[in-house]
Structure formats: structure tokens, C-alpha cells
Coordinates of C-alpha atoms and ligand atoms in Angstrom, one line a residue:
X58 CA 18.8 -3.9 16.9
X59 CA 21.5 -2.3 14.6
X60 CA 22.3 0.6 13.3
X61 CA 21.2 -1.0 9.9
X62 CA 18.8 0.9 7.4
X63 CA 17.1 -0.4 4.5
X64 CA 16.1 1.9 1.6
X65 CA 13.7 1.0 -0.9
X66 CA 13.4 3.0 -4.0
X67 CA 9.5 3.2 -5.8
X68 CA 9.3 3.0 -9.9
X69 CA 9.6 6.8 -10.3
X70 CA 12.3 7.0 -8.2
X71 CA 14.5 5.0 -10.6
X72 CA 13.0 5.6 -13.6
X73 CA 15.8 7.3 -15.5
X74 CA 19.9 7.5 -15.3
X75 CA 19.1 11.1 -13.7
X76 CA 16.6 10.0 -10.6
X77 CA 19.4 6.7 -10.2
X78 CA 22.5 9.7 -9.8
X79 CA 20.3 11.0 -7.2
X80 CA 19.7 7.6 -5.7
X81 CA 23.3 6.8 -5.3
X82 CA 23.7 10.3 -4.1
X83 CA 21.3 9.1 -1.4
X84 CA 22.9 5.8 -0.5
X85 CA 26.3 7.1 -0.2
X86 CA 25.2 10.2 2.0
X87 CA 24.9 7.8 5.1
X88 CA 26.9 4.5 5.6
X89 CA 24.0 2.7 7.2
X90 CA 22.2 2.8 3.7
X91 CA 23.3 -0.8 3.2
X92 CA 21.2 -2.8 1.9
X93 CA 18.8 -1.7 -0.9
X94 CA 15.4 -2.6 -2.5
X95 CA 14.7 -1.5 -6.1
X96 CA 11.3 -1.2 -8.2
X97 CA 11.2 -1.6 -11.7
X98 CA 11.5 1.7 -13.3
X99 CA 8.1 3.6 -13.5
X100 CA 7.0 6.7 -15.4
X101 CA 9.4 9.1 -16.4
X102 CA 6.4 11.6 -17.4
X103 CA 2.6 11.5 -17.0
X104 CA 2.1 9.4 -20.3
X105 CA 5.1 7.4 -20.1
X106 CA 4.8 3.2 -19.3
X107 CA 5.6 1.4 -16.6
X108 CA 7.8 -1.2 -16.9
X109 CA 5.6 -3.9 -14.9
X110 CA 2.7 -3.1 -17.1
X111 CA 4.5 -3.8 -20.6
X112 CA 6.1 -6.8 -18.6
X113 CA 1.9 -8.1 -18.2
X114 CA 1.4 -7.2 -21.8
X115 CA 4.2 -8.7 -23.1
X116 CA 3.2 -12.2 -21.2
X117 CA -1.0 -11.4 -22.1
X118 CA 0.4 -11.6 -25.8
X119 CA 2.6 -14.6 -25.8
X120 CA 0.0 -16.9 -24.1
X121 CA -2.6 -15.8 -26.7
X122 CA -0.3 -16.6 -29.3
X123 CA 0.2 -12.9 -30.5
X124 CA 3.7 -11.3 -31.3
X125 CA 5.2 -9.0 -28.3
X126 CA 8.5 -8.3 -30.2
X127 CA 6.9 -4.7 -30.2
X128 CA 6.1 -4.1 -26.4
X129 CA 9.1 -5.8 -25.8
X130 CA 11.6 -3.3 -27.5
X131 CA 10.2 -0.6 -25.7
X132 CA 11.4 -2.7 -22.3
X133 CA 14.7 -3.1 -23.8
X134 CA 15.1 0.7 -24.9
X135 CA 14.7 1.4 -21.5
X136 CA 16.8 -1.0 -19.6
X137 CA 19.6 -0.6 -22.4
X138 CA 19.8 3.5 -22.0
X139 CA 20.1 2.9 -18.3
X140 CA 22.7 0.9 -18.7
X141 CA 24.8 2.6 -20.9
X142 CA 24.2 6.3 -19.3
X143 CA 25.0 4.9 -15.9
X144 CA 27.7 3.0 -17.7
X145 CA 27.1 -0.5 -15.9
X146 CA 29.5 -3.5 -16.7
X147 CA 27.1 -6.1 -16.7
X148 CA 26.0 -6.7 -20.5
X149 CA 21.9 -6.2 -19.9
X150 CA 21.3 -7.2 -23.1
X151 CA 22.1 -10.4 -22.7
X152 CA 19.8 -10.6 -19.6
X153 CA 17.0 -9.3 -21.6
X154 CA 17.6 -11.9 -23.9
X155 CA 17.2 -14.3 -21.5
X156 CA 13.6 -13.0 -20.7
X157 CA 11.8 -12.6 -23.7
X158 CA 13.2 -16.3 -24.4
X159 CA 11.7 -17.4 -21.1
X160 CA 8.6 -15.4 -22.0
X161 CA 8.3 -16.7 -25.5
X162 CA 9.0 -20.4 -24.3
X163 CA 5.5 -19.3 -22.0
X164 CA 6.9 -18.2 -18.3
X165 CA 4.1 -17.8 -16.2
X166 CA 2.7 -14.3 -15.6
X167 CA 4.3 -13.9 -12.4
X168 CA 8.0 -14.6 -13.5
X169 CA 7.0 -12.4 -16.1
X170 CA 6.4 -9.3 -14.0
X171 CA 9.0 -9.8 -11.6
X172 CA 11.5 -9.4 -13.8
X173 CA 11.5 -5.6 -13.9
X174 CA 12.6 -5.8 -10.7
X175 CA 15.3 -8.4 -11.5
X176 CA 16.8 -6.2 -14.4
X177 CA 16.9 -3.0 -12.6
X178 CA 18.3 -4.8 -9.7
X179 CA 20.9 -5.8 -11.7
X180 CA 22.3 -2.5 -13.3
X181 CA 21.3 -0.8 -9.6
X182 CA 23.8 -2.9 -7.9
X183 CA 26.4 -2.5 -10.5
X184 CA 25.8 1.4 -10.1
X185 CA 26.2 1.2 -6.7
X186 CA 28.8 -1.7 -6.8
X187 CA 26.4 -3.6 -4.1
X188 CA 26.3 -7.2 -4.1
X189 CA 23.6 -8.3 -6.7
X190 CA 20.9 -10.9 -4.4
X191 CA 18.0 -12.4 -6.4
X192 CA 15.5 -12.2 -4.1
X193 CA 13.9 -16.0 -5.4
X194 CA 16.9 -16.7 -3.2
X195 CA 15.4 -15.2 0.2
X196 CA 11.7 -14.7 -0.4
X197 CA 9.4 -17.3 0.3
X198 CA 6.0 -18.3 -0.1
X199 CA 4.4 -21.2 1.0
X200 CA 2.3 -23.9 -0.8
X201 CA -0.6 -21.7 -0.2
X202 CA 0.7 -18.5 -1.7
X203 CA 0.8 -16.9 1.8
X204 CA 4.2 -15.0 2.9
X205 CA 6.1 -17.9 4.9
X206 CA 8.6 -15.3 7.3
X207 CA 10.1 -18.5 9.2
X208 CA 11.1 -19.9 5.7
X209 CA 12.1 -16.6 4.5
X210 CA 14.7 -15.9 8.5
X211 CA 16.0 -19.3 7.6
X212 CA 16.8 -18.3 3.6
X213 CA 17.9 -15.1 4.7
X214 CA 20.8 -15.7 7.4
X215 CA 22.0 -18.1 5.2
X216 CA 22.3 -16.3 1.9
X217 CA 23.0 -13.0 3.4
X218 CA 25.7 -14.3 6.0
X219 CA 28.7 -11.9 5.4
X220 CA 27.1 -9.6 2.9
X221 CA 27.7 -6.0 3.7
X222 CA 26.4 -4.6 1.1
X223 CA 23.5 -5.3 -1.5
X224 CA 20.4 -5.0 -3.6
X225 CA 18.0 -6.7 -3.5
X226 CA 15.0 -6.5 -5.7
X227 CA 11.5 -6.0 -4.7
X228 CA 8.3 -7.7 -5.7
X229 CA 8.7 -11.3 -5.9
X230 CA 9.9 -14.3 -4.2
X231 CA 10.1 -18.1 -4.9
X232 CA 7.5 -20.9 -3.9
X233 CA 9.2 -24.4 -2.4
X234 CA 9.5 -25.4 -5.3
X235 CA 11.5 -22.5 -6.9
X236 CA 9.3 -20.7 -9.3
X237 CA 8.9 -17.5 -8.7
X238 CA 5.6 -15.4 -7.2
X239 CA 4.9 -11.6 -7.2
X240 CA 3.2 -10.3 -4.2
X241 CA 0.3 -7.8 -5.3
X242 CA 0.7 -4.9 -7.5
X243 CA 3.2 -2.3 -5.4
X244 CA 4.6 -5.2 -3.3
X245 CA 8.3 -3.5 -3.5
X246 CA 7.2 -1.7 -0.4
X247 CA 6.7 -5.5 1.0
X248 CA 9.7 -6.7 0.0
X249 CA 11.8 -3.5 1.9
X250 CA 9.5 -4.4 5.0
X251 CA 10.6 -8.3 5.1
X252 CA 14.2 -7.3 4.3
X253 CA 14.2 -4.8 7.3
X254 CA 12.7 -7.2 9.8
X255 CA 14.9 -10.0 8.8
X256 CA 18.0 -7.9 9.4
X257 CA 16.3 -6.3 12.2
X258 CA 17.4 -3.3 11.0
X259 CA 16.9 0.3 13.2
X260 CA 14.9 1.8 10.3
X261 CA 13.1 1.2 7.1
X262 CA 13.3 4.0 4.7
X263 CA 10.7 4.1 1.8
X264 CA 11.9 6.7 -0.9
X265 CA 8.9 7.9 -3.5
X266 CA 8.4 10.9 -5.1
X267 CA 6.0 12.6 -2.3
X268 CA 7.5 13.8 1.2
X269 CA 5.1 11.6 2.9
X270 CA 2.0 11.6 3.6
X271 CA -0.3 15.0 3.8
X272 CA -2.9 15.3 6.2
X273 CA -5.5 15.0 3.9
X274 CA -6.5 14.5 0.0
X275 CA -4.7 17.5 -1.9
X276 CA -6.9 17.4 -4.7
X277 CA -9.4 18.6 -2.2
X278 CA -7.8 20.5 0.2
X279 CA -5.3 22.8 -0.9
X280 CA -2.2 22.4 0.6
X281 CA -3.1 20.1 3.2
X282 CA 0.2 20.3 6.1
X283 CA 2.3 17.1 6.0
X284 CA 2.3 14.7 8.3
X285 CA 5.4 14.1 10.4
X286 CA 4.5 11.6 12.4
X287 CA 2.1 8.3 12.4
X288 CA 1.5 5.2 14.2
X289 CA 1.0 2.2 12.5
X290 CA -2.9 1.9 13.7
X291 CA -3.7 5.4 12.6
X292 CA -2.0 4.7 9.0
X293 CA -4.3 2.0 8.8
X294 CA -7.3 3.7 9.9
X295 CA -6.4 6.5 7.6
X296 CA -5.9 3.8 4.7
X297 CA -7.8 5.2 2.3
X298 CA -5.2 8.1 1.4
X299 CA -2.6 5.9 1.8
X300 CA -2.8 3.2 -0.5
X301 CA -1.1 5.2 -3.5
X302 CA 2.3 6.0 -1.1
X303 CA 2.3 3.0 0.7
X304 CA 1.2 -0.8 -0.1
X305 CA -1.0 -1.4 3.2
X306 CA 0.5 -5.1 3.8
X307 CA 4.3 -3.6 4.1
X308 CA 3.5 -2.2 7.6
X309 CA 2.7 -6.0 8.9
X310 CA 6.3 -7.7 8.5
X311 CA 8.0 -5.0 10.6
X312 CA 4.8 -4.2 13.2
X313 CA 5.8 -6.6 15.9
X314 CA 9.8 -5.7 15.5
X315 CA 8.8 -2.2 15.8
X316 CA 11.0 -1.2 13.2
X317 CA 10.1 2.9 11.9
X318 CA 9.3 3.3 8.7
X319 CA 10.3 7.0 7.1
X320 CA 8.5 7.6 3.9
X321 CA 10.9 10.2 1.9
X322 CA 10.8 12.0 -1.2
X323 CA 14.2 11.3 -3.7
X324 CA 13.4 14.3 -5.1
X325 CA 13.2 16.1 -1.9
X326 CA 15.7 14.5 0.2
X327 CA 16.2 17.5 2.6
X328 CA 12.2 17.3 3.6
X329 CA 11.3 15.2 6.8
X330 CA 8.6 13.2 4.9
X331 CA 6.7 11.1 7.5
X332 CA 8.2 8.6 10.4
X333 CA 5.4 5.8 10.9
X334 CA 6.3 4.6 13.9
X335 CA 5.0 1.5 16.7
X336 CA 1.5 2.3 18.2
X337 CA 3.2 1.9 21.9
X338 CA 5.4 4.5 21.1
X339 CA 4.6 8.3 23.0
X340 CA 3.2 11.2 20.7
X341 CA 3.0 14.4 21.8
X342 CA -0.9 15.5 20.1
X343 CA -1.5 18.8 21.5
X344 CA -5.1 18.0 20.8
X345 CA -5.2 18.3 17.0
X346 CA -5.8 15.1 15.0
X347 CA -3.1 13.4 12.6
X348 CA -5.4 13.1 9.5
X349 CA -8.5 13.0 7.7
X350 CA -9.0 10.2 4.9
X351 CA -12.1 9.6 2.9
X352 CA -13.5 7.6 0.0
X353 CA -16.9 7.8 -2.0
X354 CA -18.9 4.7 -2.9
X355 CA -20.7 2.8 -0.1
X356 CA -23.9 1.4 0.5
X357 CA -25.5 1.2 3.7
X358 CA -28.6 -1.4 4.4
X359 CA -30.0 -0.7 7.7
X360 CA -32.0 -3.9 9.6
X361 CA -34.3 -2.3 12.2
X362 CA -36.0 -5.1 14.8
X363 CA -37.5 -4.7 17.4
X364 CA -36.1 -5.9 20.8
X365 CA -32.7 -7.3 18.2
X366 CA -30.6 -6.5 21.1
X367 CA -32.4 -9.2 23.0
X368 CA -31.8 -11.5 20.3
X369 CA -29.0 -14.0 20.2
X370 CA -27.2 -15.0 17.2
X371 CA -29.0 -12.0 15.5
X372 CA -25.2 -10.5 14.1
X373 CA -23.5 -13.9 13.9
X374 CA -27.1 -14.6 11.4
X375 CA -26.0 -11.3 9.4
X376 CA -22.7 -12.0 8.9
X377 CA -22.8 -15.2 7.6
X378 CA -25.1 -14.0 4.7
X379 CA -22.4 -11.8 3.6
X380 CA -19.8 -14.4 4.1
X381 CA -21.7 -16.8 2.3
X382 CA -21.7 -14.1 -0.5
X383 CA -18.1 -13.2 -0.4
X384 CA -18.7 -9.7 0.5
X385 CA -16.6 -7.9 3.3
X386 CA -18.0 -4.6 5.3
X387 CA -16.4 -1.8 5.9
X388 CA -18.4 -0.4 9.3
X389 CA -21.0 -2.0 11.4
X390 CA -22.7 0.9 13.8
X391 CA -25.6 0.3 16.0
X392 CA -28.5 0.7 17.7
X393 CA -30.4 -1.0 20.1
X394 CA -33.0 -2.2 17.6
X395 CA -31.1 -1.7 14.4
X396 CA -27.9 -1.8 12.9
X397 CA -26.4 -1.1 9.6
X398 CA -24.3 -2.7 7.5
X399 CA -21.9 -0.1 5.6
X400 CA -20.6 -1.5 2.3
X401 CA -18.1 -0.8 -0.2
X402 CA -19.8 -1.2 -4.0
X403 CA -17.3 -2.6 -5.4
X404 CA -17.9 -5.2 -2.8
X405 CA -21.5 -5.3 -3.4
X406 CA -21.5 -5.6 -7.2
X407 CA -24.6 -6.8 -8.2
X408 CA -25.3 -9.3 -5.1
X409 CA -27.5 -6.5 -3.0
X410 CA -30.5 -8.4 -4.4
X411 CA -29.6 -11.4 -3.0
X412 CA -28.6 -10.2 0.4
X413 CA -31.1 -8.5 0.7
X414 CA -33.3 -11.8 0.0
X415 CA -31.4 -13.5 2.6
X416 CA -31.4 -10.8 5.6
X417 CA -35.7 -11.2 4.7
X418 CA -35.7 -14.9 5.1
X419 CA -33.2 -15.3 7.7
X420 CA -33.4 -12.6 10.2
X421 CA -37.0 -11.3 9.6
X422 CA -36.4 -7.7 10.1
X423 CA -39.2 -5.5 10.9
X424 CA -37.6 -3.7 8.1
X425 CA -35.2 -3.3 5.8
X426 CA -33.9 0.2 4.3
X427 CA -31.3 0.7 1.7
X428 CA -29.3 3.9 1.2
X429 CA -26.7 4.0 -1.4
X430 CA -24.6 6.5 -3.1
X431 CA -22.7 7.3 0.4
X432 CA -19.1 8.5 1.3
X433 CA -17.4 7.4 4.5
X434 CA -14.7 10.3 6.1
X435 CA -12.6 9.2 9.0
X436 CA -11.4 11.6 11.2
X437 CA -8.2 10.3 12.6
X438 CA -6.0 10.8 15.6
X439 CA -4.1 8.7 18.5
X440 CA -4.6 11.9 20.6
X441 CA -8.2 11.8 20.6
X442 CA -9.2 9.6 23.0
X443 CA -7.5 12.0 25.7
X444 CA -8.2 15.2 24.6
X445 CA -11.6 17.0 24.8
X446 CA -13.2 18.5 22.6
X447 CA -12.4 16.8 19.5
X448 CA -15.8 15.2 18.2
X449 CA -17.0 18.8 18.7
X450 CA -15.0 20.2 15.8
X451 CA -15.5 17.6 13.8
X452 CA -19.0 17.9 13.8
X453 CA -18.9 21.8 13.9
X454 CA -16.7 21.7 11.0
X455 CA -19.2 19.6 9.1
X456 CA -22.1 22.0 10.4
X457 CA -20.2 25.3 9.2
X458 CA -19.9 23.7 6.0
X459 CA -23.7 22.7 6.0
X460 CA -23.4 19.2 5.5
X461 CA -25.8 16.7 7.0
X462 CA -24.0 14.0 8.6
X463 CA -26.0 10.4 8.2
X464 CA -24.1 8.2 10.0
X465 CA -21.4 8.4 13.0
X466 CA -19.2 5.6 14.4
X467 CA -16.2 5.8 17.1
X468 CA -14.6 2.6 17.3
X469 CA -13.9 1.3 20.9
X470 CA -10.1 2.4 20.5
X471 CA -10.8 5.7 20.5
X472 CA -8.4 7.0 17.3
X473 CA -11.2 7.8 14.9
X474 CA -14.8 9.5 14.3
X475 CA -16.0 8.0 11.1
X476 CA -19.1 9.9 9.5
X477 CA -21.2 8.9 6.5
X478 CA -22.4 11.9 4.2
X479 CA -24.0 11.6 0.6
X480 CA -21.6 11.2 -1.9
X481 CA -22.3 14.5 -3.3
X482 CA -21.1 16.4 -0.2
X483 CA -18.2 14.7 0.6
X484 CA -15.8 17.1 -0.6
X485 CA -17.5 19.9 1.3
X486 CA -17.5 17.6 4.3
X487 CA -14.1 16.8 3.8
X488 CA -13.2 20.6 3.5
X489 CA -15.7 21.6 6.8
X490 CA -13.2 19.5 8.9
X491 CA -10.2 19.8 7.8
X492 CA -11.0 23.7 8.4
X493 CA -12.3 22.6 11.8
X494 CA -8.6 21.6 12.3
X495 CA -6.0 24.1 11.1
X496 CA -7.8 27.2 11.6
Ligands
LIG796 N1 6.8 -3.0 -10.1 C1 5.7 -3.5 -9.3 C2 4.4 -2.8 -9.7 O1 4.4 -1.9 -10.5 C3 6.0 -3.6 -7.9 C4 6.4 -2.2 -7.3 O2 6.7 -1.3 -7.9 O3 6.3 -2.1 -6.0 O4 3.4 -3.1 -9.1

């Protein structure tokens, strides 16, 4: 390991020649900061566009034949402002004019989108004067459209072999055969994660526009207290809060290297934001919890059978009816004749029917109960499984605030109590605990 860091800058962050001053600012106040990953630029106020979306709307016009001269001026407005406030040598309009020709001549969707990264990468490492490296050079997929990191090393030692300093933009990647591929919507945060575990770098910043992550929803709770500190395993377990901050795939490249990741605010610099660090590594708990995360919209069916537990294949029988209906669970709790299968709705869709149809005829259930319209909250917390006490409050806290709890689950690893209340109570509920907590 080095002493390298890479910093990745969100949409917001760079969304205007004022939020890239303070990013410089930022990447010249420590001389580790040496290799940087970019976002296109986002909103510069609530009703403004994204770049990435006009980008999709510019290529949804030209494949249907329609004129995107319009969306696309809005595009170059913004790139050309950029360049010309931050006063950037490289001509960007010549670039743009590139794209739309590219787009016109009917550039895939993909190449499309990726090339709000490209542009802003561009005029971000003229800003900075960092080396300019067009991450179809280094990114690769394979033939599948899966991540290939051995590909990727490989691309990367080579390319990168006596370069100091550069930017690299998020997003996308090449296939073998050199068109380029996004990775899902947000994947800048994937690209930073790649980059930092291919330079093995000792930290991989992620600057936004929040100082972190909060221990719970603040539309709910009013002001939840930050969190400082996370372990991979309980970001994931609290993944339902953190999806907005943090795309969930980014923590998987640099897991195994153990490289921190320090979520930080660029408009907030001087704030700690949150370190997400290995799960192997010691936190001190002092027997609170790290977070509480929940999410509305579930269905539960619950198969009661008698003497199931006696019953082989009974699960494996249940499983299979969901895979054969390409719908994933989110929770599986049990009993010793029943268990119930938690579902997401959007999952679901309108296949409950016809799982329900198959559960009859395959696994004969004594019988079969449906109960929509629930909320999952996970109570979250590495500490937990040593400390005392800590199911208590939860539960108290959801008592005090008179909520009627209608399912509990504790996973085997011990760093989370997941309840299901009705969806209607699932503010309260989330409320009753967090108050449970900080009081
Ligand atoms: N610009 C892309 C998006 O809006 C990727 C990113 O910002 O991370 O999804």
C-alpha cells in the first residue's frame, strides 16, 4: 500500500465553474490527491438537468428519428461556460462537435451517456493540468457485460505506468472489442472504487454534497447525528439509506484490498463525513448501534405446514418457484411449521397470483396467508452482537411509540434486528427507535 488517494467528485460537485474552484481547492490542499474521477456535471439547483439525462434524451430522439439539436444546445451551453469561466485551453467545442456527430450518425445509448463524463474529464484535467486518461483505455468489461478486474490490472499498469498525475472519468469502460459500456446509473462511484484498488491506493475519497451518511432518514428524523464510522457489512445491511450517497456495487472492487472509503462533502470540506472502513477492522461501539435504515413496500406470504421442519426439500421447493418467476426476496424468517417469504413489490409486480398458484400445487401448505402493504426497518450495528441489551430498546422504542411489530428477524451475524410494521406506522416506528437510541 501507498500513500496514494483517489478522489472522486459526484454531478453536483462539479456542476458549475464555482463548485470546480472549490474542487481544485480540494485537490491541491493535499499532494496525495493524485489521481481523480469526475461525474458529469449534475444539478446546479433543484429544477436544473442533469447532464446524463439530456445525454439519454438526446440518443432516445436520434434513434426515433426526431431532431435533438434542441436538448443538445442546452449540453453545450453548459460545457462551453465551464470552459470558458474556468478558462480551459482545450477547444470543447470541437469535442462536442464530435458527439452530436457520433450521436446523429446513431452511437449507441451507452457511448451516448458516457460522454458527460468524457467532456467534463476533459476540461477537469485541463483545470487541474492532470493528465487527461479516457477511461475506455483502462476499464473493461467482458463479453458478458460483467466487470473483468484481471483485464482491467492488466490495462491499467500499462496505460498508467509513469503517470503521476490524472483524471480519469467515471462511468464507463470499453468491451474487448472497444465500444464503450456504462456501468448502472451512478456508476462514477464504481469507477473511483476500481481506480483505487488498481493503484492500491491507502484511501478512496468519495466527495458529494452531504457529509456522509446520517444515522437515519432526515426527512423523518430530525437531525439524525452523522455517522463517523461504518463497516462495509453494516453499509450494506443499512442499504436502503444509502443508495442515494453511495452506488452499492462501488464498495465490492476495493472490499478484499481493504481500502477505506471517506464519503466527504465539497461543500463542507472541514466536516469528517463518514470513513467506511474493512469489517475485520476494530470499532470501539460503546453499545449504541451505527444506524437505522428503512423502506416501505413489501409483501409477506406466510406458508404454515405442519411438521415442514421435518420436510426435506421443503425451502429448496419454495425457492425455485420464485426463481422460476424471476423474483428475489428480501428476508426469509421462520418457524418451525411456517415460514414467510418477505417481498419487495416492485419485485412482485403482478406475479403474486401465480406464486401463489405454484406454492398450492407444489408444496401443499396447510395454508397460505398473504399480508401486504408492509415496511421493513433494520436496526443496525457491528456492536450488537456483544453488547446487552440492545434488542430491548429496539423493541421498547417501538412499544413507547405504540407500534405493533409483525415480524422480527436477527440474521446469524448478529449486526442487525430487522422488524416488519404496517406501512402506515413506519415512520412512527422509525422515530420510536431512533429515540430508543439517542436519548
Ligand atoms: N453521470 C452518471 C449518472 O448520472 C454517472 C454518475 O454520475 O455517477 O448516472
Amino acid at each position: 500500500m501507498n500513500n496514494l488517494i483517489v478522489a472522486k467528485f459526484g454531478g453536483s460537485s462539479l456542476a458549475s465553474s464555482e463548485q470546480f474552484r472549490k474542487v481544485k481547492g480540494i485537490v491541491f490542499d493535499n499532494e496525495n490527491r493524485r489521481y481523480v474521477v469526475p461525474s458529469a456535471p449534475g444539478k446546479r439547483f433543484n429544477k436544473d438537468y442533469k447532464i446524463t439525462d439530456l445525454l439519454y434524451l438526446c440518443h432516445a430522439h436520434a434513434e426515433n428519428g426526431i431532431s435533438f439539436d434542441d436538448v443538445f444546445k442546452i449540453i453545450e451551453e453548459r460545457y462551453v461556460t465551464l470552459a470558458k469561466e474556468l478558462e480551459v485551453r482545450i477547444d470543447i467545442k470541437k469535442y462536442l462537435d464530435e458527439v452530436k456527430e457520433k450521436v446523429a450518425e446513431g452511437a449507441s445509448a451507452d457511448y451516448t451517456a458516457s460522454r458527460g463524463e468524457y467532456l467534463n474529464g476533459l476540461i477537469l484535467a485541463d483545470y487541474l493540468e492532470y493528465e487527461f486518461v479516457d477511461a475506455a483505455e483502462i476499464i473493461r468489461f467482458k463479453n458478458n457485460g460483467k466487470f473483468d478486474q484481471e483485464a482491467t490490472q492488466k490495462a491499467f499498469d500499462e496505460r498508467m505506468a509513469g503517470v503521476e498525475r490524472a483524471v480519469i472519468p467515471g462511468f464507463y469502460g470499453a468491451m474487448p472489442d472497444g465500444t464503450v459500456k456504462v456501468f448502472s446509473r451512478g456508476g462514477s462511484d464504481i469507477t473511483g472504487s476500481i481506480v483505487a484498488r488498481c493503484l492500491g491506493a491507502e484511501l478512496y475519497e468519495n466527495w458529494t454534497d452531504v457529509s456522509g451518511f446520517l444515522m437515519s432518514d432526515p426527512r423523518i428524523i430530525e437531525n439524525p447525528k452523522p455517522i463517523e464510522v461504518v463497516t462495509y457489512k453494516e453499509l450494506r445491511e443499512l442499504s436502503y439509506m444509502g443508495a442515494s450517497v453511495l452506488h452499492e456495487e462501488s464498495i465490492f472492487p476495493i472490499r478484499d484490498a481493504g481500502i477505506p472509503i471517506n464519503i466527504k462533502n465539497t461543500n463542507r470540506p472541514e466536516d469528517k463525513g463518514t470513513l467506511i472502513i474493512g469489517d475485520d477492522k476494530p470499532v470501539s461501539y460503546s453499545g449504541t448501534i451505527t444506524g437505522i435504515a428503512g423502506k416501505k413496500g413489501f409483501t409477506v406470504i406466510a406458508i404454515n405446514k405442519m411438521l415442514m421442519n421435518y420436510e426435506k426439500g421443503f425451502c429448496r421447493k419454495l425457492l425455485s418457484i420464485l426463481e422460476s418467476h424471476g423474483v428475489s426476496f428480501e428476508n426469509m424468517p421462520s418457524g418451525i411449521d411456517s415460514v414467510c417469504l418477505v417481498i419487495e413489490d416492485t419485485q412482485l409486480g403482478d406475479k403474486l397470483d401465480s406464486i401463489l398458484e405454484d406454492i398450492r400445487k407444489q408444496c401443499n401448505p396447510d395454508s397460505l396467508e398473504v399480508h401486504p402493504n408492509m415496511a421493513l426497518i433494520a436496526t443496525v450495528g457491528k456492536g450488537m452482537s456483544k453488547t446487552k441489551g440492545i434488542s430491548s430498546k429496539v423493541f421498547k422504542g417501538l412499544a413507547d411509540a405504540d407500534v405493533n411489530i409483525r415480524m422480527i428477524n436477527q440474521g446469524s451475524s448478529e449486526i442487525n434486528i430487522t422488524v416488519g410494521v404496517e406501512n402506515d406506522e413506519f415512520e412512527k416506528a422509525l422515530r420510536g427507535i431512533y429515540k430508543a437510541f439517542t436519548n
